[in-house]
CSV table of C-alpha atoms and ligand atoms in Angstrom, one decimal:
chain,number,residue,atom,x,y,z
A,237,UNK,CA,10.3,20.6,5.2
A,238,UNK,CA,7.0,19.7,3.8
A,239,UNK,CA,5.3,22.8,2.4
A,240,UNK,CA,1.8,21.7,3.3
A,241,UNK,CA,0.3,25.1,2.2
A,242,UNK,CA,1.5,24.2,-1.3
A,243,UNK,CA,0.8,20.5,-1.4
A,244,UNK,CA,-2.7,20.6,0.4
A,245,UNK,CA,-3.8,23.1,-2.2
A,246,UNK,CA,-3.2,20.4,-4.9
A,247,UNK,CA,-6.0,18.2,-3.4
A,248,UNK,CA,-9.7,18.6,-3.8
A,249,UNK,CA,-10.7,18.1,0.0
A,250,UNK,CA,-14.4,18.5,0.7
A,251,UNK,CA,-15.3,21.4,3.0
A,252,UNK,CA,-15.9,20.4,6.6
A,253,UNK,CA,-14.1,17.2,6.4
A,254,UNK,CA,-11.1,16.2,8.4
A,255,UNK,CA,-9.4,13.4,6.6
A,256,UNK,CA,-7.3,10.8,8.4
A,257,UNK,CA,-7.7,7.9,6.0
A,258,UNK,CA,-5.2,8.5,3.3
A,259,UNK,CA,-3.6,5.2,4.4
A,260,UNK,CA,-6.7,3.4,2.9
A,261,UNK,CA,-7.7,5.7,0.1
A,262,UNK,CA,-5.9,8.9,-0.8
A,263,UNK,CA,-8.0,12.0,-1.6
A,264,UNK,CA,-8.6,13.4,-5.1
A,265,UNK,CA,-5.8,15.4,-6.6
A,266,UNK,CA,-7.4,18.5,-8.2
A,267,UNK,CA,-5.5,17.9,-11.5
A,268,UNK,CA,-7.0,14.4,-11.8
A,269,UNK,CA,-10.4,15.6,-13.2
A,270,UNK,CA,-8.8,17.5,-16.1
A,271,UNK,CA,-6.5,14.5,-16.9
A,272,UNK,CA,-9.4,12.1,-16.9
A,273,UNK,CA,-11.4,14.6,-19.2
A,274,UNK,CA,-8.5,14.8,-21.5
A,275,UNK,CA,-8.1,11.0,-21.8
A,276,UNK,CA,-11.8,10.6,-22.4
A,277,UNK,CA,-12.4,13.4,-24.9
A,278,UNK,CA,-9.0,14.2,-26.5
A,279,UNK,CA,-7.6,10.7,-26.4
A,280,UNK,CA,-10.2,8.0,-26.4
A,281,UNK,CA,-13.0,10.1,-28.0
A,282,UNK,CA,-10.9,11.6,-30.7
A,283,UNK,CA,-8.1,9.3,-31.4
A,284,UNK,CA,-10.0,6.0,-30.9
A,285,UNK,CA,-7.7,3.0,-31.3
A,286,UNK,CA,-5.0,5.3,-32.6
A,287,UNK,CA,-4.5,6.5,-29.0
A,288,UNK,CA,-2.4,3.4,-28.2
A,289,UNK,CA,0.3,5.1,-30.3
A,290,UNK,CA,-0.6,8.7,-30.5
A,291,UNK,CA,-1.4,9.2,-26.8
A,292,UNK,CA,1.3,6.9,-25.4
A,293,UNK,CA,-1.1,4.5,-23.7
A,294,UNK,CA,1.0,1.5,-24.2
A,295,UNK,CA,4.0,3.1,-22.5
A,296,UNK,CA,2.0,3.9,-19.3
A,297,UNK,CA,2.8,0.9,-17.2
A,298,UNK,CA,6.5,1.5,-17.4
A,299,UNK,CA,6.4,5.4,-17.5
A,300,UNK,CA,4.3,5.3,-14.3
A,301,UNK,CA,6.5,2.6,-13.0
A,302,UNK,CA,9.7,4.8,-13.3
A,303,UNK,CA,7.9,7.5,-11.4
A,304,UNK,CA,7.1,5.1,-8.6
A,305,UNK,CA,10.6,3.7,-8.7
A,306,UNK,CA,11.9,7.1,-7.5
A,307,UNK,CA,9.6,7.0,-4.5
A,308,UNK,CA,10.8,3.6,-3.4
A,309,UNK,CA,14.5,4.0,-4.0
A,310,UNK,CA,14.5,1.6,-7.1
A,311,UNK,CA,16.4,2.2,-10.3
A,312,UNK,CA,14.6,3.2,-13.5
A,313,UNK,CA,13.2,0.3,-15.5
A,314,UNK,CA,12.7,-2.0,-12.5
A,315,UNK,CA,9.1,-1.2,-11.7
A,316,UNK,CA,5.9,-2.0,-13.7
A,317,UNK,CA,2.4,-0.9,-12.9
A,318,UNK,CA,-0.9,-2.8,-13.6
A,319,UNK,CA,-3.4,-5.2,-12.1
A,320,UNK,CA,-4.3,-5.4,-8.5
A,321,UNK,CA,-1.9,-5.9,-5.6
A,322,UNK,CA,-3.3,-9.4,-5.0
A,323,UNK,CA,-2.1,-10.4,-8.4
A,324,UNK,CA,1.3,-8.6,-8.1
A,325,UNK,CA,1.9,-10.5,-4.8
A,326,UNK,CA,1.2,-13.8,-6.6
A,327,UNK,CA,3.5,-12.9,-9.4
A,328,UNK,CA,6.3,-12.1,-7.0
A,329,UNK,CA,5.7,-15.1,-4.8
A,330,UNK,CA,5.5,-17.7,-7.6
A,331,UNK,CA,8.8,-16.4,-9.1
A,332,UNK,CA,10.5,-16.4,-5.7
A,333,UNK,CA,9.5,-20.1,-4.9
A,334,UNK,CA,11.0,-21.1,-8.3
A,335,UNK,CA,14.3,-19.8,-7.1
A,336,UNK,CA,14.4,-22.4,-4.1
A,337,UNK,CA,13.0,-25.5,-5.7
A,338,UNK,CA,14.1,-27.8,-2.7
A,339,UNK,CA,12.5,-25.6,0.0
A,340,UNK,CA,8.8,-25.7,1.1
A,341,UNK,CA,8.1,-23.0,3.6
A,342,UNK,CA,6.5,-19.7,2.6
A,343,UNK,CA,7.4,-17.6,5.6
A,344,UNK,CA,5.2,-14.6,6.4
A,345,UNK,CA,3.6,-13.3,9.7
A,346,UNK,CA,0.1,-13.3,11.3
A,347,UNK,CA,-0.1,-9.6,10.9
A,348,UNK,CA,0.1,-9.7,7.1
A,349,UNK,CA,-2.9,-8.5,5.2
A,350,UNK,CA,-5.2,-11.4,4.5
A,351,UNK,CA,-5.1,-11.2,0.8
A,352,UNK,CA,-1.3,-11.8,0.7
A,353,UNK,CA,-1.8,-14.9,2.7
A,354,UNK,CA,-4.7,-16.0,0.7
A,355,UNK,CA,-2.9,-15.7,-2.5
A,356,UNK,CA,0.0,-17.7,-1.0
A,357,UNK,CA,-2.4,-20.5,-0.1
A,358,UNK,CA,-3.9,-20.5,-3.6
A,359,UNK,CA,-0.5,-20.5,-5.2
A,360,UNK,CA,0.7,-23.4,-2.9
A,361,UNK,CA,-2.4,-25.3,-3.8
A,362,UNK,CA,-2.0,-24.8,-7.5
A,363,UNK,CA,1.7,-25.7,-7.4
A,364,UNK,CA,0.9,-28.9,-5.7
A,365,UNK,CA,4.4,-29.3,-4.4
A,366,UNK,CA,3.6,-29.2,-0.7
A,367,UNK,CA,4.4,-25.7,0.2
A,368,UNK,CA,3.4,-24.7,3.6
A,369,UNK,CA,2.6,-21.2,4.7
A,370,UNK,CA,4.0,-20.3,8.2
A,371,UNK,CA,2.6,-17.2,9.9
A,372,UNK,CA,4.4,-16.7,13.3
A,373,UNK,CA,4.1,-13.5,15.4
A,374,UNK,CA,5.9,-10.6,13.6
A,375,UNK,CA,8.5,-10.5,16.3
A,376,UNK,CA,9.4,-14.1,15.7
A,377,UNK,CA,9.9,-14.0,12.0
A,378,UNK,CA,13.7,-13.1,12.4
A,379,UNK,CA,14.4,-16.2,14.3
A,380,UNK,CA,12.4,-18.5,12.0
A,381,UNK,CA,14.5,-17.6,8.9
A,382,UNK,CA,16.6,-20.7,8.0
A,383,UNK,CA,17.6,-22.9,5.1
A,384,UNK,CA,14.2,-24.5,4.8
A,385,UNK,CA,12.4,-21.3,4.0
A,386,UNK,CA,11.5,-21.0,0.3
A,387,UNK,CA,10.6,-17.3,0.4
A,388,UNK,CA,10.2,-14.6,3.0
A,389,UNK,CA,7.1,-12.5,2.3
A,390,UNK,CA,6.3,-9.6,4.6
A,391,UNK,CA,4.3,-6.4,4.5
A,392,UNK,CA,6.5,-3.7,6.0
A,393,UNK,CA,3.8,-1.9,8.0
A,394,UNK,CA,1.0,-3.8,9.7
A,395,UNK,CA,-2.4,-2.6,8.3
A,396,UNK,CA,-4.0,-2.8,11.7
A,397,UNK,CA,-1.5,-1.5,14.1
A,398,UNK,CA,1.0,0.4,12.0
A,399,UNK,CA,3.9,-1.6,13.4
A,400,UNK,CA,6.9,-1.4,11.1
A,401,UNK,CA,9.3,-4.3,10.4
A,402,UNK,CA,13.0,-3.8,10.4
A,403,UNK,CA,13.5,-4.8,6.7
A,404,UNK,CA,17.3,-4.3,6.6
A,405,UNK,CA,17.8,-6.7,9.5
A,406,UNK,CA,15.4,-9.3,8.1
A,407,UNK,CA,17.0,-9.0,4.7
A,408,UNK,CA,20.4,-9.6,6.0
A,409,UNK,CA,19.5,-12.8,7.6
A,410,UNK,CA,17.3,-13.9,4.6
A,411,UNK,CA,20.3,-13.4,2.3
A,412,UNK,CA,22.6,-15.3,4.6
A,413,UNK,CA,20.4,-18.2,4.3
A,414,UNK,CA,19.6,-18.0,0.6
A,415,UNK,CA,16.0,-16.9,1.1
A,416,UNK,CA,14.4,-14.9,-1.6
A,417,UNK,CA,12.6,-11.8,-0.3
A,418,UNK,CA,9.2,-10.3,-1.3
A,419,UNK,CA,8.4,-7.0,0.5
A,420,UNK,CA,4.8,-5.6,0.3
A,421,UNK,CA,5.1,-1.8,0.5
A,422,UNK,CA,1.3,-1.2,0.4
A,423,UNK,CA,1.6,1.1,3.5
A,424,UNK,CA,5.2,2.3,2.8
A,425,UNK,CA,5.2,3.8,-0.7
A,426,UNK,CA,4.4,7.5,-0.2
A,427,UNK,CA,4.5,7.3,3.6
A,428,UNK,CA,8.3,7.4,4.2
A,429,UNK,CA,11.6,6.8,2.3
A,430,UNK,CA,11.7,3.1,1.5
A,431,UNK,CA,14.8,1.0,1.9
A,432,UNK,CA,14.4,-2.0,-0.5
A,433,UNK,CA,17.2,-3.6,1.5
A,434,UNK,CA,18.3,-5.9,-1.3
A,435,UNK,CA,14.8,-7.2,-1.9
A,436,UNK,CA,14.2,-9.5,-4.9
A,437,UNK,CA,10.7,-8.4,-5.3
A,438,UNK,CA,8.6,-5.5,-3.9
A,439,UNK,CA,4.9,-4.8,-4.5
A,440,UNK,CA,2.5,-2.2,-3.4
A,441,UNK,CA,-0.7,-0.2,-3.9
A,442,UNK,CA,-1.1,3.2,-5.5
A,443,UNK,CA,-4.6,4.1,-4.1
A,444,UNK,CA,-3.4,4.5,-0.5
A,445,UNK,CA,-0.5,7.1,0.1
A,446,UNK,CA,-0.1,7.6,-3.6
A,447,UNK,CA,-3.6,9.0,-4.1
A,448,UNK,CA,-4.2,7.2,-7.4
A,449,UNK,CA,-7.9,6.7,-6.8
A,450,UNK,CA,-10.2,3.8,-5.9
A,451,UNK,CA,-8.9,0.6,-7.6
A,452,UNK,CA,-5.8,2.3,-9.1
A,453,UNK,CA,-3.3,-0.4,-10.3
A,454,UNK,CA,-0.5,-1.9,-8.2
A,455,UNK,CA,3.2,-1.8,-8.8
A,456,UNK,CA,5.8,-4.6,-8.9
A,457,UNK,CA,9.6,-4.1,-8.6
A,458,UNK,CA,12.0,-6.8,-9.6
A,459,UNK,CA,15.6,-6.7,-8.7
A,460,UNK,CA,17.7,-5.8,-11.9
A,461,UNK,CA,19.5,-8.8,-13.1
A,462,UNK,CA,17.0,-11.2,-11.5
A,463,UNK,CA,14.2,-10.0,-13.7
A,464,UNK,CA,15.7,-11.4,-16.9
A,465,UNK,CA,15.8,-14.9,-15.3
A,466,UNK,CA,12.1,-15.2,-14.3
A,467,UNK,CA,9.5,-17.3,-16.1
A,468,UNK,CA,6.3,-15.4,-15.2
A,469,UNK,CA,3.3,-17.3,-13.8
A,470,UNK,CA,1.0,-15.1,-15.6
A,471,UNK,CA,2.5,-15.2,-19.1
A,472,UNK,CA,0.2,-12.6,-20.7
A,473,UNK,CA,0.7,-11.1,-24.2
A,474,UNK,CA,1.7,-7.7,-22.9
A,475,UNK,CA,4.6,-9.2,-21.0
A,476,UNK,CA,5.8,-10.9,-24.3
A,477,UNK,CA,8.8,-9.6,-25.9
A,478,UNK,CA,7.0,-8.7,-29.1
A,479,UNK,CA,3.2,-8.6,-28.5
A,480,UNK,CA,2.3,-7.5,-31.9
A,481,UNK,CA,4.3,-10.3,-33.6
A,482,UNK,CA,1.4,-12.5,-32.4
A,483,UNK,CA,3.6,-15.5,-32.0
A,484,UNK,CA,2.0,-18.8,-30.8
A,485,UNK,CA,4.6,-19.3,-28.0
A,486,UNK,CA,5.3,-17.1,-25.1
A,487,UNK,CA,8.7,-15.3,-25.0
A,488,UNK,CA,9.1,-12.9,-22.0
A,489,UNK,CA,10.1,-9.3,-22.5
A,490,UNK,CA,13.3,-8.1,-21.0
A,491,UNK,CA,13.4,-7.2,-17.4
A,492,UNK,CA,10.4,-6.2,-15.2
A,493,UNK,CA,8.5,-5.7,-18.5
A,494,UNK,CA,7.5,-9.4,-18.4
A,495,UNK,CA,5.4,-8.6,-15.3
A,496,UNK,CA,2.8,-6.9,-17.5
A,497,UNK,CA,-0.1,-9.2,-18.1
A,498,UNK,CA,-2.9,-7.8,-20.2
A,499,UNK,CA,-4.2,-4.5,-21.6
A,500,UNK,CA,-3.3,-1.6,-19.3
A,501,UNK,CA,-6.0,0.2,-17.5
A,502,UNK,CA,-5.4,3.5,-19.4
A,503,UNK,CA,-7.8,5.7,-17.5
A,504,UNK,CA,-6.6,4.6,-14.1
A,505,UNK,CA,-3.0,4.8,-15.1
A,506,UNK,CA,-3.5,8.3,-16.5
A,507,UNK,CA,-5.1,9.6,-13.3
A,508,UNK,CA,-2.3,8.0,-11.3
A,509,UNK,CA,0.3,9.6,-13.5
A,510,UNK,CA,-1.2,12.9,-12.7
A,511,UNK,CA,-1.5,12.1,-9.0
A,512,UNK,CA,2.3,11.4,-8.9
A,513,UNK,CA,3.0,15.0,-10.0
A,514,UNK,CA,2.3,16.0,-6.5
A,515,UNK,CA,5.5,14.1,-5.4
A,516,UNK,CA,7.8,16.1,-7.6
A,517,UNK,CA,10.0,18.1,-5.1
A,518,UNK,CA,8.6,16.3,-2.0
A,519,UNK,CA,11.5,15.2,0.3
A,520,UNK,CA,10.4,11.9,1.7
A,521,UNK,CA,12.7,12.2,4.8
A,522,UNK,CA,11.1,15.5,5.6
A,523,UNK,CA,7.7,13.9,5.1
A,524,UNK,CA,8.5,11.1,7.5
A,525,UNK,CA,9.7,13.6,10.1
A,526,UNK,CA,6.5,15.6,9.8
A,527,UNK,CA,4.5,12.4,9.9
A,528,UNK,CA,6.2,11.7,13.3
A,529,UNK,CA,5.3,15.1,14.6
A,530,UNK,CA,1.6,14.8,13.6
A,531,UNK,CA,1.3,11.4,15.0
A,532,UNK,CA,2.9,12.2,18.3
A,533,UNK,CA,0.6,15.3,18.6
A,534,UNK,CA,-2.4,13.1,17.8
A,535,UNK,CA,-1.5,10.3,20.3
A,536,UNK,CA,-0.7,12.8,23.1
A,537,UNK,CA,-3.9,14.7,22.6
A,538,UNK,CA,-6.2,11.7,22.5
A,539,UNK,CA,-4.5,10.1,25.5
A,540,UNK,CA,-4.7,13.4,27.5
A,541,UNK,CA,-8.5,13.7,26.9
A,542,UNK,CA,-9.7,10.3,28.0
A,543,UNK,CA,-8.6,6.9,29.1
A,544,UNK,CA,-10.9,4.4,27.3
A,545,UNK,CA,-8.8,4.0,24.2
A,546,UNK,CA,-5.5,2.1,24.3
A,547,UNK,CA,-2.7,2.8,21.9
A,548,UNK,CA,-2.5,-0.2,19.5
A,549,UNK,CA,0.5,1.2,17.5
A,550,UNK,CA,4.1,1.2,18.8
A,551,UNK,CA,4.8,4.1,21.0
A,552,UNK,CA,8.1,4.8,19.3
A,553,UNK,CA,7.6,6.8,16.1
A,554,UNK,CA,10.3,5.1,14.3
A,555,UNK,CA,8.6,1.7,14.9
A,556,UNK,CA,5.4,2.9,13.1
A,557,UNK,CA,4.4,3.6,9.6
A,558,UNK,CA,2.3,6.7,8.8
A,559,UNK,CA,-0.7,5.6,10.8
A,560,UNK,CA,-1.9,5.6,14.5
A,561,UNK,CA,-4.4,3.0,15.8
A,562,UNK,CA,-6.3,2.8,19.0
A,563,UNK,CA,-8.1,-0.1,20.5
A,564,UNK,CA,-11.6,0.5,21.8
A,565,UNK,CA,-14.2,-2.0,22.6
A,566,UNK,CA,-16.9,0.1,20.9
A,567,UNK,CA,-14.5,1.1,18.0
A,568,UNK,CA,-16.9,0.4,15.2
A,569,UNK,CA,-19.9,2.7,16.4
A,570,UNK,CA,-17.3,5.2,17.6
A,571,UNK,CA,-15.8,5.4,14.2
A,572,UNK,CA,-19.2,5.8,12.6
A,573,UNK,CA,-20.1,8.6,15.1
A,574,UNK,CA,-16.7,10.3,14.2
A,575,UNK,CA,-17.4,10.1,10.5
A,576,UNK,CA,-20.9,11.5,11.1
A,577,UNK,CA,-19.0,14.6,12.6
A,578,UNK,CA,-16.8,14.9,9.5
A,579,UNK,CA,-13.7,13.3,10.9
A,580,UNK,CA,-12.9,10.3,8.7
A,581,UNK,CA,-10.7,7.4,9.8
A,582,UNK,CA,-11.7,3.7,9.6
A,583,UNK,CA,-12.1,0.5,11.6
A,584,UNK,CA,-10.5,-2.9,11.4
A,585,UNK,CA,-12.0,-5.8,13.3
A,586,UNK,CA,-12.1,-6.6,16.1
A,587,UNK,CA,-11.6,-3.3,17.9
A,588,UNK,CA,-9.1,-1.1,16.0
A,589,UNK,CA,-9.8,2.5,15.1
A,590,UNK,CA,-7.3,3.5,12.4
A,591,UNK,CA,-6.0,7.0,11.5
A,592,UNK,CA,-3.7,7.7,8.6
A,593,UNK,CA,-1.1,10.4,8.9
A,594,UNK,CA,-0.6,12.2,5.6
A,595,UNK,CA,1.5,15.5,5.9
A,596,UNK,CA,0.9,16.4,2.3
A,597,UNK,CA,-2.5,17.7,3.2
A,598,UNK,CA,-2.9,17.4,7.0
A,599,UNK,CA,-2.4,20.3,9.3
A,600,UNK,CA,-2.1,20.5,13.0
A,601,UNK,CA,-5.7,21.9,13.1
A,602,UNK,CA,-6.8,18.7,11.4
A,603,UNK,CA,-5.0,16.6,14.0
A,604,UNK,CA,-6.4,18.6,16.9
A,605,UNK,CA,-9.9,18.5,15.6
A,606,UNK,CA,-9.8,14.8,15.0
A,607,UNK,CA,-8.4,14.1,18.5
A,608,UNK,CA,-10.8,16.4,20.2
A,609,UNK,CA,-13.9,15.0,18.3
A,610,UNK,CA,-12.8,11.5,19.1
A,611,UNK,CA,-12.3,12.2,22.7
A,612,UNK,CA,-15.7,14.0,23.0
A,613,UNK,CA,-17.5,11.1,21.3
A,614,UNK,CA,-15.8,8.6,23.8
A,615,UNK,CA,-16.6,10.8,26.8
A,616,UNK,CA,-20.2,11.5,26.0
A,617,UNK,CA,-21.0,8.0,24.5
A,618,UNK,CA,-22.2,9.7,21.4
A,619,UNK,CA,-21.5,6.5,19.6
A,620,UNK,CA,-24.2,4.6,21.4
A,621,UNK,CA,-26.9,5.1,18.9
A,622,UNK,CA,-28.6,2.5,16.7
A,623,UNK,CA,-27.5,3.9,13.4
A,624,UNK,CA,-23.9,3.8,14.4
A,625,UNK,CA,-24.1,0.1,15.2
A,626,UNK,CA,-25.3,-1.1,11.9
A,627,UNK,CA,-22.4,-2.7,10.0
A,628,UNK,CA,-21.6,-1.5,6.6
A,629,UNK,CA,-19.9,-3.7,3.9
A,630,UNK,CA,-16.8,-1.6,4.0
A,631,UNK,CA,-15.7,-0.8,7.5
B,847,PLP,C1,-4.3,-2.7,0.7
B,847,PLP,C2,-3.6,-3.9,0.7
B,847,PLP,C3,-3.8,-4.9,-0.3
B,847,PLP,C4,-5.0,-4.8,-1.2
B,847,PLP,O1,-4.8,-5.7,-2.3
B,847,PLP,P1,-5.7,-5.3,-3.7
B,847,PLP,O2,-5.4,-6.5,-4.5
B,847,PLP,O3,-5.3,-4.1,-4.2
B,847,PLP,O4,-7.1,-5.3,-3.2
B,847,PLP,C5,-3.0,-6.1,-0.3
B,847,PLP,N1,-2.1,-6.2,0.6
B,847,PLP,C6,-1.7,-5.3,1.5
B,847,PLP,C7,-0.6,-5.5,2.5
B,847,PLP,C8,-2.5,-4.1,1.6
B,847,PLP,O5,-2.2,-3.2,2.5
């Protein structure tokens, strides 16, 4: 069971707001402000440079990594935190293609988040070895796995529709054909119990379901045993075995530690560390079960009240991540109208209205209010006002 009365009280949710966008940016944990103040005043302000030793700043990437490892079913010492997800994807991908020097296909799908594909394109160009990125429809990926695939790189949950891949099944075939595996868990970590399914690499965000705050650093998992064999693409000094020996040549640290690049973002890591306290004692299977209940309730209520929106997410709860998406021709202004009424979701072009399901702080009342307000806006065409049509930079 998820004790929502307990976990909801750990967040600073603004009055009058119903939040269904924790899949994009998790809300502020109450304890974050005190932690940030401590880091600023008692650590940075008082300790100055001594803080790297006295306040444990240098240990944060691995310490926070171990806390995330527990949430994604990874062993201690196999996860490191820092940098953006775009960079972590590139680190994983570059290491993976080195494992298969005679293959040239980077296999992903056309539902993957664009930055993952863009980074793959940039890497292929930089390598200059003729790697090609293939992006079939998600349902066709399994059939495409074969001996010419250099790496399989997939995001488990589709950011637009919430469709969830069957990772264990894909992994089984990939392994049978010697294909290294990179999973992007951006919409998985903190949404349900993750099955790494023998992945070689896994990466993900901490500002979505893990509530680390805007721009919070990403994580990377490397399979134990494999990590020691990797020559990192970004051979930064903090991934060196002895950064303060200041040697002129790069020598990678043991294990996943070599995936650190430069100076850790101490403020962001500290706030993330505090945000992760919320997960202590949370049963991820119970969280997933609750997320299914809330999403079924939302879908049923939206569909019962109007017929202009069509469900873009898989109808079976087990085939979705913790999000529900509807297609609506006027999705952008409708979302703006919804936000104006205090119900926050977001929009992904061309016509997807997205709603994140986050049982740590959502109640049935939140779900009902969101569904009812949405249905009312669609029914009354309240979205059809000039101010709701103006496109903002972030949708
Ligand atoms: C959110 C998300 C990203 C974002 O990458 P950043 O480098 O953190 O901006 C990348 N990939 C996927 C699959 C995502 O869902």
